[in-house]
Tab-separated table of C-alpha atoms in Angstrom:
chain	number	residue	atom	x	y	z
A	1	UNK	CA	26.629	114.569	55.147
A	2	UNK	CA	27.552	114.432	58.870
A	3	UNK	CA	28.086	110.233	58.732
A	4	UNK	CA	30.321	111.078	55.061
A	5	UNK	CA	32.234	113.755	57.019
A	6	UNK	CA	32.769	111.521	60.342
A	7	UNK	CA	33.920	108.989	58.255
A	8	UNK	CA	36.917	111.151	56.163
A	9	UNK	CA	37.298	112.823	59.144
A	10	UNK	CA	40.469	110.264	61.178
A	11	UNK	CA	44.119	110.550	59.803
A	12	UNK	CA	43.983	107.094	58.899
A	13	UNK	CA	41.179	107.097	56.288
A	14	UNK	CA	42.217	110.773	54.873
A	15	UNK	CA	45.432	108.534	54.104
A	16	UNK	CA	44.193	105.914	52.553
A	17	UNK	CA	41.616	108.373	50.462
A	18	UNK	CA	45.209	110.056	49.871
A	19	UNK	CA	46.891	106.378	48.573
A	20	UNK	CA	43.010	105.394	46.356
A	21	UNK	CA	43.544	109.089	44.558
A	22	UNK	CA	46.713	107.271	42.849
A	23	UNK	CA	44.570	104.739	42.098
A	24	UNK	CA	42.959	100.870	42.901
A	25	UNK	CA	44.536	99.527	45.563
A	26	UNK	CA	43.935	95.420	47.335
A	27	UNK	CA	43.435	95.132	50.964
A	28	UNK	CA	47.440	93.941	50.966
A	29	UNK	CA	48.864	96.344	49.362
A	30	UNK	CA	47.048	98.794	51.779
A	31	UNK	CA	48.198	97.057	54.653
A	32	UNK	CA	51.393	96.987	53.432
A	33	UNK	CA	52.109	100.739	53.179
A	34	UNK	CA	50.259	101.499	56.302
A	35	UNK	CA	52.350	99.447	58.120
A	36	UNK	CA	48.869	98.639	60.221
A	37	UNK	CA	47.020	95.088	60.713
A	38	UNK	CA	44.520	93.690	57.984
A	39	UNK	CA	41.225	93.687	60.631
A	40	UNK	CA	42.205	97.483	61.521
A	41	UNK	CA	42.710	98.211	57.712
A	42	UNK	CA	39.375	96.661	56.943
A	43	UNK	CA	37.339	98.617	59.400
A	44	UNK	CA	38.484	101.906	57.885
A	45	UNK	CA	37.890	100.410	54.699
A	46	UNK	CA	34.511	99.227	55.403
A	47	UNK	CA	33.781	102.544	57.061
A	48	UNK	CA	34.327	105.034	53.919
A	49	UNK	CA	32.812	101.937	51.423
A	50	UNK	CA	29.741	102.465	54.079
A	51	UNK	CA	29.927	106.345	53.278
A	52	UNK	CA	30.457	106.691	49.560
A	53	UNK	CA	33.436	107.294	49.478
A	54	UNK	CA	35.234	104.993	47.952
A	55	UNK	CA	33.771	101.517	46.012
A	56	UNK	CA	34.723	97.932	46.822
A	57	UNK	CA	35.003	95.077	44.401
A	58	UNK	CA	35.644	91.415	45.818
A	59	UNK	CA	37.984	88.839	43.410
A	60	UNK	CA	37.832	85.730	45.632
A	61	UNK	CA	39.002	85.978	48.518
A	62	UNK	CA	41.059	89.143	47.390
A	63	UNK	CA	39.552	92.888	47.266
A	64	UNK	CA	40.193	95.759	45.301
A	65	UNK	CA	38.975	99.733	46.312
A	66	UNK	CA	39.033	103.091	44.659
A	67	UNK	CA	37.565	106.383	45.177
A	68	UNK	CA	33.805	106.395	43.894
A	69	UNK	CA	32.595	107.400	40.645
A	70	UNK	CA	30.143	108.777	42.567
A	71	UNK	CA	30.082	112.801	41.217
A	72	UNK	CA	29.215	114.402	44.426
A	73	UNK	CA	31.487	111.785	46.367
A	74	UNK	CA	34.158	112.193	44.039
A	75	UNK	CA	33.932	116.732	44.194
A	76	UNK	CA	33.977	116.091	47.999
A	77	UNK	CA	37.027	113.648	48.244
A	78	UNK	CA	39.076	115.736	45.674
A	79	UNK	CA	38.173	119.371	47.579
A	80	UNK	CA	39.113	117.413	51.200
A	81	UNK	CA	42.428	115.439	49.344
A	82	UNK	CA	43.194	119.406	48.033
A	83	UNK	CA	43.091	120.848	51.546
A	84	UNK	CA	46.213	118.450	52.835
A	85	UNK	CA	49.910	119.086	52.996
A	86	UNK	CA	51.499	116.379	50.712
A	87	UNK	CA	54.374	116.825	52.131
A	88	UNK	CA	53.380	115.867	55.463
A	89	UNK	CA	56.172	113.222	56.625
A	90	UNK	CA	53.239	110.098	56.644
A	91	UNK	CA	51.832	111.023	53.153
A	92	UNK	CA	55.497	111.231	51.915
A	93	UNK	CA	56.159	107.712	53.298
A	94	UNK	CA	52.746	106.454	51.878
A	95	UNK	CA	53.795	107.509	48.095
A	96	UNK	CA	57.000	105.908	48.857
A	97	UNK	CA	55.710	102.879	49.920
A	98	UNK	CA	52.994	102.888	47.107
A	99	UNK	CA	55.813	103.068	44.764
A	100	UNK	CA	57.746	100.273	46.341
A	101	UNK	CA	54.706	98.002	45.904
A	102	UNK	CA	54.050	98.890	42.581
A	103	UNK	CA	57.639	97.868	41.314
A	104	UNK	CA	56.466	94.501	43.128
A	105	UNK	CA	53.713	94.567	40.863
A	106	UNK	CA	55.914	95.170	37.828
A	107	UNK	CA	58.581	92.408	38.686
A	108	UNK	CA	55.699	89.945	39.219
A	109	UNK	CA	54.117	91.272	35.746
A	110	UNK	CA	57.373	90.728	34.053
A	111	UNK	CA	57.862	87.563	35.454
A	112	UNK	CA	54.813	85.855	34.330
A	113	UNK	CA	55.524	87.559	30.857
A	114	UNK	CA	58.953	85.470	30.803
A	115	UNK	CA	57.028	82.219	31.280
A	116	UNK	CA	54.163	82.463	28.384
A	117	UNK	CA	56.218	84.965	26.412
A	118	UNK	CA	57.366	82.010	23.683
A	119	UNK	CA	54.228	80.322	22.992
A	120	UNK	CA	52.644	83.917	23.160
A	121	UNK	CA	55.562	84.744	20.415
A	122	UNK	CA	54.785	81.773	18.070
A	123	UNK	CA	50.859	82.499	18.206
A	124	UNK	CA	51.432	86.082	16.890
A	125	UNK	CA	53.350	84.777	14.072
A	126	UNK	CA	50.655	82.690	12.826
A	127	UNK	CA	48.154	85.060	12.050
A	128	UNK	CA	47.884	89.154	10.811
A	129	UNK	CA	49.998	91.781	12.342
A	130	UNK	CA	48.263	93.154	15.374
A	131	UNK	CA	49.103	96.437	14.044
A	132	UNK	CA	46.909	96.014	10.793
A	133	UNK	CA	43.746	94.417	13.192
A	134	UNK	CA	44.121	97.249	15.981
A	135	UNK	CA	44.285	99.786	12.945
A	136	UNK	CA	41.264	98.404	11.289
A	137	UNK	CA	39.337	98.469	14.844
A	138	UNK	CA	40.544	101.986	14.695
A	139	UNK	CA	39.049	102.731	11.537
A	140	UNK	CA	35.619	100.833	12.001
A	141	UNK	CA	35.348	102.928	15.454
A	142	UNK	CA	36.428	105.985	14.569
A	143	UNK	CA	34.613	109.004	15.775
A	144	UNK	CA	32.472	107.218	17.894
A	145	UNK	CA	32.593	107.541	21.616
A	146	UNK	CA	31.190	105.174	24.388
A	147	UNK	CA	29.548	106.266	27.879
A	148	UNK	CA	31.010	102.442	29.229
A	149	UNK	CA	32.816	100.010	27.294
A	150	UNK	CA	32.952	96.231	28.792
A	151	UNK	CA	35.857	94.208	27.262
A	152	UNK	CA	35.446	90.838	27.841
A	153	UNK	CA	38.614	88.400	28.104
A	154	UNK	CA	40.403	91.950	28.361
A	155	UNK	CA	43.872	89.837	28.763
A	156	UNK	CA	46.438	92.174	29.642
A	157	UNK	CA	43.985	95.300	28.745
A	158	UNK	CA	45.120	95.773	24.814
A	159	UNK	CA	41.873	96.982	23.646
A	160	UNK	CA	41.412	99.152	26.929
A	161	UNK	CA	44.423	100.723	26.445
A	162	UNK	CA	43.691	101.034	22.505
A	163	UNK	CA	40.439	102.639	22.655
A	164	UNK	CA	41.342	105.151	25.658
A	165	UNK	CA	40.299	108.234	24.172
A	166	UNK	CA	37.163	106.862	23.084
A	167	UNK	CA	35.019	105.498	25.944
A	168	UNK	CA	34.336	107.758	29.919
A	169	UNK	CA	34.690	104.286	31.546
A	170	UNK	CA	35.907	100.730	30.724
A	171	UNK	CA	35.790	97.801	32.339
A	172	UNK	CA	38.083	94.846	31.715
A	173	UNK	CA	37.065	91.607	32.460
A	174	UNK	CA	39.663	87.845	32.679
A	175	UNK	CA	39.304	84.673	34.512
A	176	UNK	CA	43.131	85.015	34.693
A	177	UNK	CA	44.304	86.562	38.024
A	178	UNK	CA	47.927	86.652	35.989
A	179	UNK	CA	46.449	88.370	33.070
A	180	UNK	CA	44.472	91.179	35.536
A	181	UNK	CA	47.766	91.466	37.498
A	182	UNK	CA	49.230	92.218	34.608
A	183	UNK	CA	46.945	94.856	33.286
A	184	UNK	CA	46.286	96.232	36.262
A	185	UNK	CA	50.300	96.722	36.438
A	186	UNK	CA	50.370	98.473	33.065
A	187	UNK	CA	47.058	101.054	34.019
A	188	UNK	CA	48.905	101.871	37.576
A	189	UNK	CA	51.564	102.813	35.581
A	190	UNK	CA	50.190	104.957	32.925
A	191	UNK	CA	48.071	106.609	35.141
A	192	UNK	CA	44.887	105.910	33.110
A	193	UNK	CA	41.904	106.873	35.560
A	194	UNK	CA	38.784	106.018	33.550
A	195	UNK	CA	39.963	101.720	33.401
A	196	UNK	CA	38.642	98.979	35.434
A	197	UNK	CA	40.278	95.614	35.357
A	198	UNK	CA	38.128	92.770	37.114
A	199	UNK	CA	38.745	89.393	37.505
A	200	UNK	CA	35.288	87.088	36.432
A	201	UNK	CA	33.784	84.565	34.839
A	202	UNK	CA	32.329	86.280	31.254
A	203	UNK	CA	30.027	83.246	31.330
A	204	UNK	CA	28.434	85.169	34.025
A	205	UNK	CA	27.602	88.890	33.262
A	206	UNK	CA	24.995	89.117	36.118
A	207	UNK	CA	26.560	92.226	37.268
A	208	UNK	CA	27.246	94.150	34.415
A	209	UNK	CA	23.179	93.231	32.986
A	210	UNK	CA	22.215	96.423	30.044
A	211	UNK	CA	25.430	98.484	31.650
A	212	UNK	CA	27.561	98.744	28.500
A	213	UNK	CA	26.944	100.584	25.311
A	214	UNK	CA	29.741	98.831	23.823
A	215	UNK	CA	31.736	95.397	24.420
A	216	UNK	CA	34.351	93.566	22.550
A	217	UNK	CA	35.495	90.036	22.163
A	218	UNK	CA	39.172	90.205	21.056
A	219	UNK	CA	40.388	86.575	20.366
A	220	UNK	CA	38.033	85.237	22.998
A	221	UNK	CA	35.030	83.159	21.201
A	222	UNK	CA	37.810	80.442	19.925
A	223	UNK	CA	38.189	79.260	23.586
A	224	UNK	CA	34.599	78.492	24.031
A	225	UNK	CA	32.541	75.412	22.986
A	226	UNK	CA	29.814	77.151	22.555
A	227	UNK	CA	30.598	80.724	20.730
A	228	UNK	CA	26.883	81.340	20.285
A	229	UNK	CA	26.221	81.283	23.951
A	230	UNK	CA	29.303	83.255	25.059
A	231	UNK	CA	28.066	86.262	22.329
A	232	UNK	CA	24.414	85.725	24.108
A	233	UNK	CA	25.770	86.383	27.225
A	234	UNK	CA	27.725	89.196	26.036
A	235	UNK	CA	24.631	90.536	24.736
A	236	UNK	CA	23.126	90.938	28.400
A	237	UNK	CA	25.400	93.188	28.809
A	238	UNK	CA	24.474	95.006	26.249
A	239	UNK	CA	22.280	98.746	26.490
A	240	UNK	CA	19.744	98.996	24.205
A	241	UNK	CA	20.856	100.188	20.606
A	242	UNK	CA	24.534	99.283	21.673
A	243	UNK	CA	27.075	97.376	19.323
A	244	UNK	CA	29.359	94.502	20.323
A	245	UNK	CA	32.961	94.010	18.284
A	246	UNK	CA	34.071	90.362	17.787
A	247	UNK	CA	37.817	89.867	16.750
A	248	UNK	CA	38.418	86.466	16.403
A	249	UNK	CA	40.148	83.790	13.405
A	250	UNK	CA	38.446	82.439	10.186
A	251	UNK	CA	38.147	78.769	9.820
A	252	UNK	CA	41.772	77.454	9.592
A	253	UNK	CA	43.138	73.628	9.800
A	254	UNK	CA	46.026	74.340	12.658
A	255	UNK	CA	44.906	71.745	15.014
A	256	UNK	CA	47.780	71.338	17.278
A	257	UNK	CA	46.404	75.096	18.581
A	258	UNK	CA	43.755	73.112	20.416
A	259	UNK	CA	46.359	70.805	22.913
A	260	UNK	CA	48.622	74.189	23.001
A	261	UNK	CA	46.541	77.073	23.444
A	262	UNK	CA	43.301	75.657	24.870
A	263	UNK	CA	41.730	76.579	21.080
A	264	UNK	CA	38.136	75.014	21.482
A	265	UNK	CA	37.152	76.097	17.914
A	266	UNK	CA	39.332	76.178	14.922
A	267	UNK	CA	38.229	79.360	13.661
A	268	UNK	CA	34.638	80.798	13.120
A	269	UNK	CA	33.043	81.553	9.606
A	270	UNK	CA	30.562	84.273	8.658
A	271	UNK	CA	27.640	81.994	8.399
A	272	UNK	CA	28.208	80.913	11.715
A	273	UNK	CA	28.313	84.643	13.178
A	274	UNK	CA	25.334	85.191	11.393
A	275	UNK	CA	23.323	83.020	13.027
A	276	UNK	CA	24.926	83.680	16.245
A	277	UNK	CA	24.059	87.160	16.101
A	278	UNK	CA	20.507	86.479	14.839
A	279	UNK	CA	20.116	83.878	18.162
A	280	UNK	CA	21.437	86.532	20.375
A	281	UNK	CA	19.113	89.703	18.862
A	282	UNK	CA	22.091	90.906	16.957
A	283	UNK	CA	22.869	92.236	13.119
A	284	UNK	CA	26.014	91.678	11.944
A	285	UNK	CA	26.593	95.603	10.216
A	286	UNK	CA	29.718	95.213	8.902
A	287	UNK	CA	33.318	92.881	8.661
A	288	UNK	CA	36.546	92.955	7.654
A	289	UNK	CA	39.361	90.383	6.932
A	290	UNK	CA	42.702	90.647	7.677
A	291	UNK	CA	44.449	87.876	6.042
A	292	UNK	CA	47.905	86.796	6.916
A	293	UNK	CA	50.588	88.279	4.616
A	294	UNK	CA	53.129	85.438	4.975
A	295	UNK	CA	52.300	81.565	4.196
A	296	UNK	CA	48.839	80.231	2.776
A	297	UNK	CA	48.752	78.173	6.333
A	298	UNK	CA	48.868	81.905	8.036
A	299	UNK	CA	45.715	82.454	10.163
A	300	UNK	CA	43.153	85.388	8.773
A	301	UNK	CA	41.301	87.454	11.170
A	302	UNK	CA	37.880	88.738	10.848
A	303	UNK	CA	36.343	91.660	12.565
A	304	UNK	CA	32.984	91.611	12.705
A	305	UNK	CA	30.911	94.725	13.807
A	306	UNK	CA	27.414	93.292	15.721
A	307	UNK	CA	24.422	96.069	16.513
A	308	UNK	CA	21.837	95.767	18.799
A	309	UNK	CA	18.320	94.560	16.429
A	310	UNK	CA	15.642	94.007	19.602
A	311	UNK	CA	14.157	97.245	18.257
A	312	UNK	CA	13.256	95.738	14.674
């Protein structure tokens, strides 16, 4: 208690515990709106990651903090942030700053949107309404609620942002610094406390090993060679008696989707997921089709609702 209290206690780490209560925040950005050097940053940094009191997560050569989850961390931090006067003229000028970078943020959000936004246009009009697949997620989930929920290929954090009121924690995981930029954008902006958007490799689930008690593919599997082994190491993830949700396309014959969207797989059938699932310890409990309501050609997608089986 004495090292947690040493370490909160220095104006310079009770304002950046002040800027992490708004939420995740990179070594730059910190720098930044302290208007202080990176080393001198860091050593604060490393000092209340060393206490508890906040959590560091590395992306590259990047890194992200926030105030732990940590429950007797987190009552400690909120009853010290509670005793300050916000209107103290350097907290005022934090916020201020904070705000400044997060329109930087924005503008280079909206800016990467304005480069993919027409080939991410066409692709929506080839297949189902997004509406009609996020409402049937809605109705195969509803009523249940998940302790963690790990979305893999989280994009810009659609099925995060979807599922809010139904999970304590969620983690987001893209190999696309754009795509986590993005997200990460959109959940500083809504204020949405309980999401975590990482950047990694889904191949490689090390870190999140029997952590989730529910995970979901949405439009991911099509990009992989091997669909079988991506859901296998998915399932890692996995807590026992958990379920995993793959959203993906039925077999289709659009093959110009593989030069212009990086589509390894045209498509995956029920017999395939069945055996997929069966490989990776899974049962596939339930699916549903949403077909495209425009041409024949239109692309159906399939939900398909997998359940942890290591039990039977």
């Amino acid at each position: 208690m004495v090292e947690i209290l040493r370490s909160a206690g220095e104006f310079t780490r009770l304002r950046l515990l002040a800027l992490l209560s708004e939420g995740e925040l990179s070594v730059k950005d910190l720098t930044e709106i302290l208007d202080q050097s990176q080393p001198r940053v860091s050593r604060h940094l490393r000092l209340l990651t060393e206490s508890g009191l906040i959590t560091r997560h590395a992306e590259g050569a990047w890194a992200f903090f926030r105030l732990s989850d940590e429950l007797e961390s987190s009552a400690l931090v909120q009853h010290i942030l509670g005793r300050l006067d916000l209107e103290d003229e350097l907290l005022v000028t934090d916020r201020q700053r904070l705000a400044a970078v997060r329109r930087d943020h924005q503008a280079r959000a909206t800016t990467f949107f304005a480069k993919v936004a027409k080939d991410w246009d066409r692709l929506r009009t080839l297949h189902a309404p997004d509406e009609a697949v996020e409402a049937s997620i809605q109705q195969l989930l509803a009523g249940a609620h998940f302790d963690m929920f790990l979305d893999l290929g989280t994009g810009t954090g659609r099925m995060l942002e979807l599922l809010a009121d139904q999970f304590t924690k969620g983690i987001g995981l893209d190999a696309s610094r754009e795509m986590i930029s993005v997200a990460r954008t959109k959940f500083e902006k809504s204020g949405q406390k309980n999401v975590q958007v990482r950047l990694g490799d889904i191949g490689d689930l090390s870190e999140y090993r029997d952590s989730a008690d529910f995970v979901m593919l949405h439009q991911v599997l099509h990009h992989f060679d091997d669909p079988g082994l991506a859901l296998q190491n998915a399932r890692l993830s996995l807590k026992p008696g958990g379920a995993i949700m793959v959203v993906d396309f039925m077999p289709h014959k659009l093959e110009f989707l593989r030069e212009e969207q990086a589509h390894r797989r045209l498509g995956l059938s029920h017999v395939q997921m069945q055996a997929w699932a069966r490989s990776a310890r899974l049962e596939v409990m339930q699916s549903r089709e949403i077909p495209h309501p425009g041409p024949d050609d239109g692309l159906t997608v399939c939900i398909w609702h997998l359940t942890d089986n290591s039990k039977n």
